[in-house]
Short mmCIF file of C-alpha atoms in Angstrom, two decimals:
data_model
loop_
_atom_site.label_atom_id
_atom_site.label_comp_id
_atom_site.label_asym_id
_atom_site.label_seq_id
_atom_site.Cartn_x
_atom_site.Cartn_y
_atom_site.Cartn_z
CA MET A 754 0.00 0.00 0.00
CA ALA A 755 1.34 3.44 -0.91
CA ALA A 756 2.76 5.38 2.02
CA LEU A 757 0.70 8.33 3.14
CA VAL A 758 1.46 10.96 5.74
CA ALA A 759 -0.06 14.30 6.59
CA LEU A 760 1.39 16.28 9.47
CA VAL A 761 -0.53 19.40 10.41
CA VAL A 762 0.41 22.14 12.86
CA LEU A 763 -2.45 24.55 13.53
CA SER A 764 -1.82 27.89 15.18
CA SER A 765 -5.46 29.00 15.30
CA GLY A 766 -7.37 25.75 15.83
CA PRO A 767 -9.64 25.68 12.70
CA ALA A 768 -12.32 23.03 12.26
CA LEU A 769 -10.99 19.62 11.27
CA ALA A 770 -12.88 16.86 9.49
CA PHE A 771 -11.73 13.25 9.20
CA PRO A 772 -13.30 10.18 7.61
CA GLN A 773 -14.83 8.04 10.36
CA THR A 774 -13.86 4.65 8.95
CA GLY A 775 -11.66 2.34 10.97
CA TYR A 776 -9.23 0.08 9.11
CA THR A 777 -6.03 -1.93 9.36
CA ILE A 778 -2.87 -1.31 7.33
CA GLU A 779 -0.37 -4.04 6.53
CA ASN A 780 3.27 -2.97 6.17
CA GLY A 781 5.79 -5.60 5.12
CA GLN A 782 8.77 -3.86 6.77
CA LEU A 783 9.56 -5.57 10.07
CA ARG A 784 6.17 -7.30 10.06
CA THR A 785 4.41 -4.07 10.98
CA ARG A 786 0.66 -3.96 11.53
CA ILE A 787 -1.19 -0.74 12.42
CA GLU A 788 -4.75 -0.61 13.66
CA LEU A 789 -6.95 2.33 14.50
CA GLU A 790 -8.55 1.67 17.86
CA SER A 791 -11.60 3.86 17.46
CA ASP A 792 -13.69 5.62 14.81
CA ALA A 793 -14.27 8.51 17.22
CA PHE A 794 -12.46 11.81 16.84
CA LYS A 795 -10.10 11.48 19.81
CA ALA A 796 -6.99 13.41 20.70
CA SER A 797 -4.09 13.29 23.14
CA PRO A 798 -2.28 16.20 24.84
CA PHE A 799 1.22 16.98 23.61
CA GLU A 800 3.99 19.31 24.69
CA VAL A 801 7.08 20.78 23.05
CA ARG A 802 10.39 20.69 24.94
CA ASN A 803 13.52 22.03 23.29
CA ASN A 804 11.61 21.74 19.99
CA ALA A 805 10.86 18.04 20.55
CA ILE A 806 7.21 17.01 20.15
CA LEU A 807 6.32 14.80 23.15
CA LEU A 808 3.18 12.88 24.09
CA GLN A 809 2.05 10.03 26.32
CA ALA A 810 2.05 6.62 24.62
CA GLN A 811 2.21 2.97 25.67
CA ILE A 812 4.64 0.09 25.20
CA ASP A 813 2.94 -3.26 25.81
CA GLY A 814 0.29 -1.43 27.82
CA HIS A 815 2.76 0.47 30.04
CA PRO A 816 2.62 4.30 29.97
CA VAL A 817 5.71 5.98 28.46
CA THR A 818 6.78 9.32 27.03
CA ALA A 819 7.15 9.32 23.24
CA MET A 820 8.72 11.73 20.78
CA VAL A 821 7.45 12.25 17.21
CA ASP A 822 10.28 11.93 14.67
CA ASN A 823 9.57 11.34 11.00
CA GLY A 824 13.34 11.36 10.42
CA ALA A 825 13.69 7.99 12.15
CA ASP A 826 13.15 5.16 9.66
CA ILE A 827 11.48 3.03 12.32
CA SER A 828 10.43 3.55 15.93
CA VAL A 829 13.07 3.29 18.67
CA ILE A 830 12.61 2.15 22.28
CA ASP A 831 15.00 3.22 25.02
CA GLU A 832 17.04 0.09 25.86
CA ALA A 833 16.75 0.57 29.64
CA THR A 834 12.98 0.94 29.29
CA ALA A 835 12.80 -2.18 27.11
CA ARG A 836 14.73 -4.24 29.65
CA ALA A 837 12.62 -2.93 32.54
CA LEU A 838 9.48 -4.00 30.67
CA GLY A 839 10.89 -7.47 29.93
CA ILE A 840 11.00 -7.03 26.15
CA ARG A 841 13.10 -9.68 24.38
CA LEU A 842 16.17 -8.09 22.76
CA SER A 843 18.71 -9.51 20.31
CA GLU A 844 21.59 -8.22 18.22
CA TRP A 845 20.72 -5.89 15.34
CA THR A 846 22.91 -6.85 12.40
CA GLU A 847 22.16 -3.97 10.01
CA GLN A 848 24.04 -0.66 10.21
CA VAL A 849 21.93 2.22 11.47
CA ILE A 850 22.75 5.69 10.14
CA THR A 851 21.38 9.01 11.42
CA PRO A 852 21.76 12.56 10.02
CA THR A 853 24.31 13.37 12.76
CA SER A 854 25.99 10.01 13.29
CA SER A 855 27.48 7.39 11.01
CA GLU A 856 26.25 4.49 13.10
CA GLY A 857 24.98 3.49 16.52
CA ILE A 858 24.74 0.42 18.72
CA VAL A 859 21.20 -0.94 18.67
CA ARG A 860 19.26 -4.07 19.62
CA ARG A 861 16.30 -5.68 17.94
CA ALA A 862 13.15 -5.50 20.09
CA HIS A 863 10.84 -8.44 19.38
CA ASP A 864 7.05 -8.56 19.35
CA VAL A 865 6.18 -5.26 20.99
CA THR A 866 2.92 -3.32 20.89
CA LEU A 867 3.23 0.46 20.62
CA ALA A 868 0.11 2.56 21.10
CA VAL A 869 -1.34 5.97 21.68
CA PRO A 870 -4.36 5.08 23.85
CA GLY A 871 -7.69 5.46 22.11
CA GLN A 872 -6.09 6.25 18.75
CA PHE A 873 -3.86 3.52 17.33
CA SER A 874 -1.78 0.47 18.15
CA ILE A 875 0.99 -1.27 16.23
CA ASN A 876 2.41 -4.72 16.89
CA THR A 877 5.91 -4.93 15.45
CA GLU A 878 9.58 -5.68 15.71
CA THR A 879 11.59 -2.51 16.14
CA MET A 880 14.91 -1.31 17.55
CA ALA A 881 16.12 -0.46 21.04
CA THR A 882 19.08 1.73 21.97
CA ASP A 883 20.25 4.04 24.74
CA LEU A 884 18.17 7.23 24.51
CA SER A 885 19.60 8.85 27.66
CA ALA A 886 21.53 11.50 25.69
CA LEU A 887 18.37 12.40 23.78
CA SER A 888 16.44 12.60 27.06
CA ALA A 889 19.06 14.95 28.50
CA LEU A 890 18.88 17.16 25.43
CA VAL A 891 15.09 17.30 25.53
CA GLY A 892 14.97 17.81 29.29
CA LYS A 893 12.62 14.89 29.93
CA LYS A 894 13.03 11.12 29.78
CA VAL A 895 12.16 9.83 26.32
CA ASP A 896 11.16 6.15 26.35
CA LEU A 897 10.05 5.87 22.73
CA VAL A 898 10.62 7.58 19.39
CA LEU A 899 7.65 7.21 17.03
CA GLY A 900 9.28 6.80 13.62
CA ALA A 901 8.41 6.90 9.94
CA GLU A 902 6.82 3.44 9.79
CA ILE A 903 3.98 4.92 11.87
CA VAL A 904 3.96 8.46 10.49
CA SER A 905 4.04 7.20 6.89
CA ASN A 906 0.81 5.25 7.38
CA LEU A 907 -1.26 7.61 9.54
CA THR A 908 -2.50 11.16 9.36
CA VAL A 909 -0.91 13.01 12.28
CA VAL A 910 -2.44 16.31 13.38
CA LEU A 911 -0.85 18.73 15.83
CA ASP A 912 -3.24 21.46 16.97
CA THR A 913 -1.07 24.03 18.74
CA GLY A 914 -4.12 26.09 19.65
CA THR A 915 -5.50 23.37 21.95
CA GLY A 916 -2.27 21.44 22.56
CA HIS A 917 -3.69 18.17 21.19
CA ILE A 918 -2.33 15.58 18.78
CA TYR A 919 -4.46 13.32 16.58
CA PHE A 920 -3.60 10.10 14.73
CA LYS A 921 -6.13 9.24 12.02
CA GLY A 922 -6.37 7.32 8.77
CA PRO A 923 -5.86 8.85 5.32
CA GLY A 924 -8.63 11.23 4.27
CA GLY A 925 -9.86 14.78 3.91
CA ILE A 926 -9.01 17.51 6.40
CA ASP A 927 -10.72 20.92 6.38
CA LEU A 928 -7.96 23.53 6.65
CA PRO A 929 -7.73 27.21 5.77
CA ASP A 930 -6.11 28.15 2.48
CA GLY A 931 -2.35 28.29 2.63
CA VAL A 932 0.77 28.55 0.52
CA SER A 933 1.63 25.27 -1.18
CA VAL A 934 5.29 24.24 -1.32
CA PRO A 935 6.02 21.26 -3.60
CA LEU A 936 8.23 18.56 -2.14
CA THR A 937 10.41 15.98 -3.84
CA ASP A 938 11.25 12.52 -2.52
CA ASN A 939 12.07 12.06 1.18
CA ALA A 940 10.20 15.19 2.32
CA ILE A 941 12.67 17.56 0.64
CA LEU A 942 11.74 21.22 0.16
CA ASP A 943 13.49 23.76 -2.03
CA ALA A 944 14.81 26.76 -0.10
CA ASP A 945 17.14 29.71 -0.64
CA LEU A 946 19.92 30.90 1.63
CA ASN A 947 21.88 33.99 0.58
CA ASP A 948 20.30 33.58 -2.88
CA HIS A 949 21.73 30.07 -3.17
CA PRO A 950 19.24 27.20 -3.74
CA LEU A 951 19.21 24.37 -1.20
CA ARG A 952 17.37 21.05 -0.96
CA LEU A 953 16.47 20.46 2.71
CA SER A 954 14.86 17.36 4.19
CA ILE A 955 12.10 18.02 6.74
CA ASP A 956 13.00 16.12 9.91
CA LEU A 957 10.90 16.75 13.02
CA GLY A 958 13.55 15.00 15.10
CA ARG A 959 16.06 17.75 14.30
CA LEU A 960 15.92 19.80 17.51
CA GLY A 961 17.99 22.79 16.38
CA GLY A 962 18.09 25.04 13.35
CA PRO A 963 18.94 23.84 9.84
CA LEU A 964 21.96 21.54 9.60
CA LEU A 965 23.83 21.74 6.29
CA THR A 966 26.46 19.61 4.64
CA GLU A 967 29.90 21.18 4.20
CA ASP A 968 29.34 21.56 0.46
CA ALA A 969 26.01 23.36 0.94
CA TRP A 970 27.51 25.52 3.68
CA SER A 971 30.27 26.63 1.33
CA ARG A 972 27.97 27.19 -1.65
CA ALA A 973 25.67 29.39 0.46
CA GLY A 974 28.63 31.58 1.44
CA LEU A 975 28.36 30.85 5.17
CA SER A 976 32.04 29.93 5.39
CA GLN A 977 32.76 33.65 4.94
CA LEU A 978 30.59 34.69 7.90
CA PRO A 979 31.40 34.69 11.65
CA THR A 980 30.63 31.41 13.44
CA VAL A 981 30.40 30.06 16.96
CA ASP A 982 31.11 26.52 18.14
CA THR A 983 28.01 24.60 19.27
CA GLU A 984 27.34 20.98 20.17
CA ILE A 985 24.83 18.55 18.70
CA VAL A 986 23.83 15.24 20.30
CA ASP A 987 22.12 12.42 18.42
CA ALA A 988 19.85 9.69 19.79
CA PHE A 989 22.85 7.35 20.17
CA GLY A 990 24.58 9.75 22.55
CA ARG A 991 27.28 10.85 20.14
CA ARG A 992 28.34 14.45 20.71
CA ASN A 993 29.76 16.51 17.85
CA ARG A 994 31.07 20.06 17.79
CA VAL A 995 29.77 22.02 14.82
CA LYS A 996 30.16 25.53 13.46
CA THR A 997 27.04 27.68 13.63
CA THR A 998 26.17 31.03 12.05
CA ARG A 999 23.64 33.06 13.99
CA GLY A 1000 20.61 34.85 12.53
CA VAL A 1001 20.67 33.60 8.94
CA GLU A 1002 17.68 34.34 6.67
CA LEU A 1003 16.23 31.21 5.05
CA THR A 1004 13.50 31.58 2.41
CA PHE A 1005 11.08 29.00 1.06
CA SER A 1006 7.93 29.65 -0.95
CA HIS A 1007 8.31 33.44 -0.55
CA ARG A 1008 8.45 33.14 3.26
CA SER A 1009 11.49 34.11 5.28
CA VAL A 1010 12.64 32.64 8.58
CA ILE A 1011 15.57 33.89 10.67
CA SER A 1012 17.43 30.93 12.14
CA ASP A 1013 20.81 29.71 13.35
CA VAL A 1014 22.38 27.44 10.71
CA SER A 1015 25.02 24.80 11.44
CA VAL A 1016 27.38 22.73 9.30
CA SER A 1017 28.29 19.07 9.78
CA SER A 1018 30.97 16.96 8.12
CA LEU A 1019 28.98 13.82 8.95
CA PRO A 1020 26.80 12.17 6.32
CA THR A 1021 23.09 12.91 6.03
CA SER A 1022 20.52 10.16 5.56
CA CYS A 1023 19.31 11.43 2.18
CA SER A 1024 20.64 12.97 -1.02
CA CYS A 1025 20.04 16.55 0.09
CA ASP A 1026 21.87 19.65 1.28
CA GLY A 1027 20.84 19.24 4.91
CA VAL A 1028 17.89 18.92 7.30
CA ILE A 1029 15.34 21.38 8.64
CA GLY A 1030 13.37 20.74 11.83
CA TYR A 1031 10.44 21.87 13.93
CA GLU A 1032 12.37 24.85 15.35
CA THR A 1033 12.44 26.48 11.93
CA LEU A 1034 8.87 25.60 10.94
CA LYS A 1035 7.05 25.99 14.27
CA ALA A 1036 6.15 29.66 13.76
CA GLU A 1037 4.01 28.61 10.79
CA GLY A 1038 1.01 26.35 10.51
CA ILE A 1039 2.12 23.43 8.33
CA LEU A 1040 0.57 20.53 6.49
CA LEU A 1041 3.07 17.94 5.33
CA ASP A 1042 1.61 15.41 2.90
CA LEU A 1043 4.32 13.05 1.68
CA SER A 1044 1.98 10.99 -0.49
CA ASN A 1045 1.34 14.08 -2.61
CA LYS A 1046 4.82 15.55 -2.06
CA LYS A 1047 3.35 18.79 -0.76
CA LEU A 1048 3.96 21.17 2.13
CA THR A 1049 1.26 23.73 2.89
CA LEU A 1050 2.01 26.75 5.09
CA PHE A 1051 -0.67 28.92 6.67
CA GLY A 1052 -1.01 31.37 9.52
CA ASP A 1053 1.71 33.48 11.13
#
């Protein structure tokens, strides 16, 4: 089944309409099965800490704190949490690459059920690793990262006006008119920095400002500007010092955002010039629809 995702951030809380049909989606990757638990229009509270989107979820029926991250290929459980819950773990043989780390040590977590109560559940194999560095960066213990295998099969709605998050099936959503920004593969948007075109991958797990490759950094002329040394930490606990330019103007679809921009010599997970996260987009209402390769911006 074709992957579908719509992520919506609403600054003014307009009326939303969803189809009221429950269904089950089969996903061959890691024997994933997603089920909507209710046809009702239910929501869960969420909060934002250090630009991380956090909500209450469940692992095998136990309450945990989860982070939304469409940049993670699959969901990740904190290894200490997995062991405390008695989840069977084994060696993960594939290499795992993140935008800020070449690889990390992970385990395979067998036969777990992840859920947001009243909205969805997914029984799957997934990965487990030490998320303590991520928790420290966020400022709250993160037990679970909800990854792309969930986001790519559900409509996810963030209503910042009411502080609620919704997980629903594919279908129509009533939203105010906005500015449409076409996307290419892997949630990439076209942007301009210092009149230089860039291809940036939207990654809600990126907690800071845009992170560029060295080539993109040089092409955009940032190597000629003053920088400060900052530190980035990935989910595997790897710390990396990066150069950052303060107060750079980034433009996409005739909208300008002032943001700190960093450069990394480490590989990114896609063929792009860098990643852009919630910190840069949060001032705007956004609708991200990967099935139609479209980003819609509305509100100020």
